[in-house]
Structure formats: structure tokens, C-alpha cells
PDB file of C-alpha atoms and ligand atoms in Angstrom:
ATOM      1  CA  UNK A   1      38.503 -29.532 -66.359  1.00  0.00           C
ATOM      2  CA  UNK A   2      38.161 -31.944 -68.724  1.00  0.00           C
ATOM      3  CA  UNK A   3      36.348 -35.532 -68.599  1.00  0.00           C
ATOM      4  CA  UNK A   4      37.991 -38.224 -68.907  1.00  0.00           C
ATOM      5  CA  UNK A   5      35.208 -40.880 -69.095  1.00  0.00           C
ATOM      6  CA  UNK A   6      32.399 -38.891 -70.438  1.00  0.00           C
ATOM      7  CA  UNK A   7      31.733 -37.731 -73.843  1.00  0.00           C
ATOM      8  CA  UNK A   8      29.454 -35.603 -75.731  1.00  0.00           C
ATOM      9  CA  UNK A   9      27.491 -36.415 -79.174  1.00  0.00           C
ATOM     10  CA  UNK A  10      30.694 -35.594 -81.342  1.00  0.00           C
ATOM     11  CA  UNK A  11      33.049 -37.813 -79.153  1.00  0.00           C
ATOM     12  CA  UNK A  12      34.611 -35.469 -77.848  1.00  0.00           C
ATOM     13  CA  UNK A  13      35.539 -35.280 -74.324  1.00  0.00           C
ATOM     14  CA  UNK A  14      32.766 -33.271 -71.739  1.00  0.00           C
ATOM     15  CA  UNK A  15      33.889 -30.561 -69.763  1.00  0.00           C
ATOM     16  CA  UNK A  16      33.505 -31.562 -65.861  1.00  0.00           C
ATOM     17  CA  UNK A  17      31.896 -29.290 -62.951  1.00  0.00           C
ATOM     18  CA  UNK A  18      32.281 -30.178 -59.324  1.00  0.00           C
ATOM     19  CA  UNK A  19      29.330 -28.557 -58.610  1.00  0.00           C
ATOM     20  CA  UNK A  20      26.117 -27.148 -60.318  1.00  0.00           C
ATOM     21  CA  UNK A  21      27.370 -23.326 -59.528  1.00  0.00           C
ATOM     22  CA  UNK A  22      30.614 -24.186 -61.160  1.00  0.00           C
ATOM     23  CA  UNK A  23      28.523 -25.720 -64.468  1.00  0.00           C
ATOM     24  CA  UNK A  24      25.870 -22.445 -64.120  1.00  0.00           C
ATOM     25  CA  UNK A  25      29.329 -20.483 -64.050  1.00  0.00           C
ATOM     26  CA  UNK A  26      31.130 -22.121 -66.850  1.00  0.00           C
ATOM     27  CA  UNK A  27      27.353 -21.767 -68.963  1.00  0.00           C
ATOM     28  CA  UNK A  28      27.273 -18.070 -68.486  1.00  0.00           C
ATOM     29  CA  UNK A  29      30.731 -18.180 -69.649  1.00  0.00           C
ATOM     30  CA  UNK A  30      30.244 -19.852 -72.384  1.00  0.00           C
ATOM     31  CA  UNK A  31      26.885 -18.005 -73.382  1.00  0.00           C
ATOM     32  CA  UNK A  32      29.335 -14.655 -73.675  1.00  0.00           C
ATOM     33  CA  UNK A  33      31.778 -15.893 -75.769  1.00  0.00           C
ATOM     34  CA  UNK A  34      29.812 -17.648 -78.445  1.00  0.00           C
ATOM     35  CA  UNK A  35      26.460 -17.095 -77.878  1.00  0.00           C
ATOM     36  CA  UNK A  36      25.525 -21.025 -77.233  1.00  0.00           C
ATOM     37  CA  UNK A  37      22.660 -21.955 -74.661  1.00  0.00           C
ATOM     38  CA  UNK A  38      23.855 -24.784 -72.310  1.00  0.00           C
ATOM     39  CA  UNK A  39      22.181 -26.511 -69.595  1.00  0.00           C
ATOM     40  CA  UNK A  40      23.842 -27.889 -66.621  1.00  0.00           C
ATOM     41  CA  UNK A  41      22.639 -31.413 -65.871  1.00  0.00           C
ATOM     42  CA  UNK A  42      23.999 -33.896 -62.851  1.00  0.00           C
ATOM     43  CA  UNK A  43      25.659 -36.756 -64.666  1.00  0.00           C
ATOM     44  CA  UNK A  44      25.105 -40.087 -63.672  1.00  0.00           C
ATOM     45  CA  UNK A  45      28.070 -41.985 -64.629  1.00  0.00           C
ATOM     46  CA  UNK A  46      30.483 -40.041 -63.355  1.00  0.00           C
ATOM     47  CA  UNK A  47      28.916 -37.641 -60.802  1.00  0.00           C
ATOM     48  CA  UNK A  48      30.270 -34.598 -62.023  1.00  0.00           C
ATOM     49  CA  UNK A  49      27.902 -31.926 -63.591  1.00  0.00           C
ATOM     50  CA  UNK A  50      28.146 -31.352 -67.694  1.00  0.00           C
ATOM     51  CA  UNK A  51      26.689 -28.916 -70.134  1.00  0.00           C
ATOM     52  CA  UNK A  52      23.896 -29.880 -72.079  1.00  0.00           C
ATOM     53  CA  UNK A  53      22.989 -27.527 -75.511  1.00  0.00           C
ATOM     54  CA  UNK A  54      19.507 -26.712 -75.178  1.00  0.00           C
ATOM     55  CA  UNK A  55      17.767 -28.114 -77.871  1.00  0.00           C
ATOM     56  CA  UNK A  56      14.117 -27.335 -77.464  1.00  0.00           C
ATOM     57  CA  UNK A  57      12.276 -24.663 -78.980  1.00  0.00           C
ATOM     58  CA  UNK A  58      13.887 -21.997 -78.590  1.00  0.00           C
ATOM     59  CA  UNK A  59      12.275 -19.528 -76.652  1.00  0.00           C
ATOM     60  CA  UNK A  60      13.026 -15.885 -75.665  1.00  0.00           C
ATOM     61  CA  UNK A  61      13.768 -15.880 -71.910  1.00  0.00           C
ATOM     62  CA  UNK A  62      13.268 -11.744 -71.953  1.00  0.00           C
ATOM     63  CA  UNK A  63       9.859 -11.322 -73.183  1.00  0.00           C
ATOM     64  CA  UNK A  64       6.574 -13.674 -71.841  1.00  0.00           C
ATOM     65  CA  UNK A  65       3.007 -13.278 -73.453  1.00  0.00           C
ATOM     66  CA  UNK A  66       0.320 -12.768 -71.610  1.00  0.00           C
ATOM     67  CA  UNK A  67      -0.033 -16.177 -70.023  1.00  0.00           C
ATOM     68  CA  UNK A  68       3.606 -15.711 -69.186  1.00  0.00           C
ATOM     69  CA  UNK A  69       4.805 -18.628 -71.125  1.00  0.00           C
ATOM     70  CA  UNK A  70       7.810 -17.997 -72.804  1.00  0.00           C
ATOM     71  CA  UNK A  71       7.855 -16.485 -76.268  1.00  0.00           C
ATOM     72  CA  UNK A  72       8.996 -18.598 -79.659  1.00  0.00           C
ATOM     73  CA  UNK A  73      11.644 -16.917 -80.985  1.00  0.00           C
ATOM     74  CA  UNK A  74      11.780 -17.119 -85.200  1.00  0.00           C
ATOM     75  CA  UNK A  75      15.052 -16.448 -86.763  1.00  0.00           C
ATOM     76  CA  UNK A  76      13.518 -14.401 -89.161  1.00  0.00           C
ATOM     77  CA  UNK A  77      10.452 -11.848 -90.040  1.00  0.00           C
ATOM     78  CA  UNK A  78       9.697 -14.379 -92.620  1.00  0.00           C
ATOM     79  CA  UNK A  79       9.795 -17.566 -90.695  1.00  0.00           C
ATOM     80  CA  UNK A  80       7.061 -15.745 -88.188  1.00  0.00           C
ATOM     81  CA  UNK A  81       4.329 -14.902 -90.871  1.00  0.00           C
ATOM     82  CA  UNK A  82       4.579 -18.401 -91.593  1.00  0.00           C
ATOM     83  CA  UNK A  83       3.982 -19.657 -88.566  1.00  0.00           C
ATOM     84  CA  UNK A  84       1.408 -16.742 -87.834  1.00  0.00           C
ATOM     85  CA  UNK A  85      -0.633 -17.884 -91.125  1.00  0.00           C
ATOM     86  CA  UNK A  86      -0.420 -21.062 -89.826  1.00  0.00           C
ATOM     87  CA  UNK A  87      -2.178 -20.293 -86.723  1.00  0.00           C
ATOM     88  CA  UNK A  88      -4.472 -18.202 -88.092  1.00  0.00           C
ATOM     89  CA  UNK A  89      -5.666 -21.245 -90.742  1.00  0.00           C
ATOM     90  CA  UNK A  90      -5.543 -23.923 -87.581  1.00  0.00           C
ATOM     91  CA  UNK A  91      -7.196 -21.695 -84.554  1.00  0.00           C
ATOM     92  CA  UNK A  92      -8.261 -18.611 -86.533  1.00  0.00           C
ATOM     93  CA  UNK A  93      -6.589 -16.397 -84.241  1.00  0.00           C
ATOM     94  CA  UNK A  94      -4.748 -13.734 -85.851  1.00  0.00           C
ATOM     95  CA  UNK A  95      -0.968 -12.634 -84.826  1.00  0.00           C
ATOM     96  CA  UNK A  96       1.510 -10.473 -85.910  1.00  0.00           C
ATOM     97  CA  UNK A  97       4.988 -10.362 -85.944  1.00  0.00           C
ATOM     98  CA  UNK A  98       7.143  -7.887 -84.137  1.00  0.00           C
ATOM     99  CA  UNK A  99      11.029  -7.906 -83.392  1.00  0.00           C
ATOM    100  CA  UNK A 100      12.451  -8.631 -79.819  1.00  0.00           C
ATOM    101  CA  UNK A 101      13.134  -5.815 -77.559  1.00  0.00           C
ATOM    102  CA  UNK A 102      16.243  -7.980 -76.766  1.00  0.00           C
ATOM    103  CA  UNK A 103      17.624  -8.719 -79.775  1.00  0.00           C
ATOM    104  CA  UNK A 104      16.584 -12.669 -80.006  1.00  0.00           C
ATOM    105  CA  UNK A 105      15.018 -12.400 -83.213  1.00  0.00           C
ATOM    106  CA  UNK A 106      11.351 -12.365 -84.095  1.00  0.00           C
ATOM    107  CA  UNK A 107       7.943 -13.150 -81.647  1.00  0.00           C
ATOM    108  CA  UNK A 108       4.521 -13.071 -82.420  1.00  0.00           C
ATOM    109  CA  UNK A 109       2.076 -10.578 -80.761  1.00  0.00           C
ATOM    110  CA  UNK A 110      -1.735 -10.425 -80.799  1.00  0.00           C
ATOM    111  CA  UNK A 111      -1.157  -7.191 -80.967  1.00  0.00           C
ATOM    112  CA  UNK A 112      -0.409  -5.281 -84.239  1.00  0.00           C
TER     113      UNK A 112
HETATM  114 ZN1  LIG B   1      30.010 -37.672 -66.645  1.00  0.00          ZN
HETATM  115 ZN1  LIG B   2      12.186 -11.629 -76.772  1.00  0.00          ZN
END
């Protein structure tokens, strides 16, 4: 159902949920058919839940290092030596990159 007082960033119209299952529902369901990461949030203007895209790092929810913090994900092999020469200039630790089991892109392992 669509909103018809709420908008999103483009101006377009924000799809409603009655509940947060319904949002977590209509997430998944997006997730499947294009791939986008939403999060549900409670709105406050109107009451109904909306989908938020998820805009922070992104991480890999599949694969945790050994702290079990979520792992960056880098788009590309390149984009993780980068950051991986970074790190090992700033805190002279030394990773390498590796591909993710689940197909999210590239992580960085202390492991070679
Ligand atoms: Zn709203
Ligand atoms: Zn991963």
C-alpha cells in the first residue's frame, strides 16, 4: 500500500506497512527481486512502518571475523588492496584479500 502523506528522498510516495512483519516481509521481497538492502523503521508521522535503504558500510551479513563484527564488503579485488595497504601503513597489520564464500564481493582476512 502506498503512502499518501509520506515520502522518500526522490519525492516519491513511501510504501506503508501496518506492522513491522509486514515491512520485514515486503524487505525480503524486495531484497529478491532487485537485490536492494532495506530497513524497516517505525515512522513517526504517520505511524505506519517504511523501508529505509541501508546506507552504512556495507557489510557482509554471512561471514564475521574473528571478533565477530561484521565483515566490509569491497566491490572489487582492487578496492580491498587499497584499503588493506592502507591498514597496513596506519596500524601495520597486514591483510589480505579473499572473495566471499557468499558471493558479496571482496573481505579482508589476516589470513593469506
Ligand atoms: Zn509515514
Ligand atoms: Zn561475506
Amino acid at each position: 500500500m502506498k503512502s499518501t502523506t509520506c515520502k522518500g528522498q526522490k519525492g516519491q510516495f513511501l510504501e506503508e506497512y501496518l506492522s513491522q512483519s509486514a515491512a520485514i516481509h515486503g524487505a525480503d521481497e524486495i531484497k529478491k527481486q532487485y537485490g536492494h538492502d532495506l530497513a524497516p523503521y517505525q515512522c513517526r508521522a504517520c505511524g505506519y512502518w517504511h523501508l529505509n535503504p541501508v546506507q552504512t558500510r556495507r557489510q557482509c551479513f554471512l561471514c564475521t571475523d574473528s571478533s565477530l563484527f561484521q565483515k566490509d564488503i569491497y566491490a572489487t579485488r582492487d578496492e580491498a588492496i587499497n584499503t588493506a595497504d592502507r591498514i597496513r601503513k596506519e596500524k601495520k597489520i597486514q591483510l589480505f584479500p579473499y572473495k566471499c564464500p557468499h558471493g558479496s564481493g571482496w573481505h579482508l582476512s589476516k589470513k593469506g
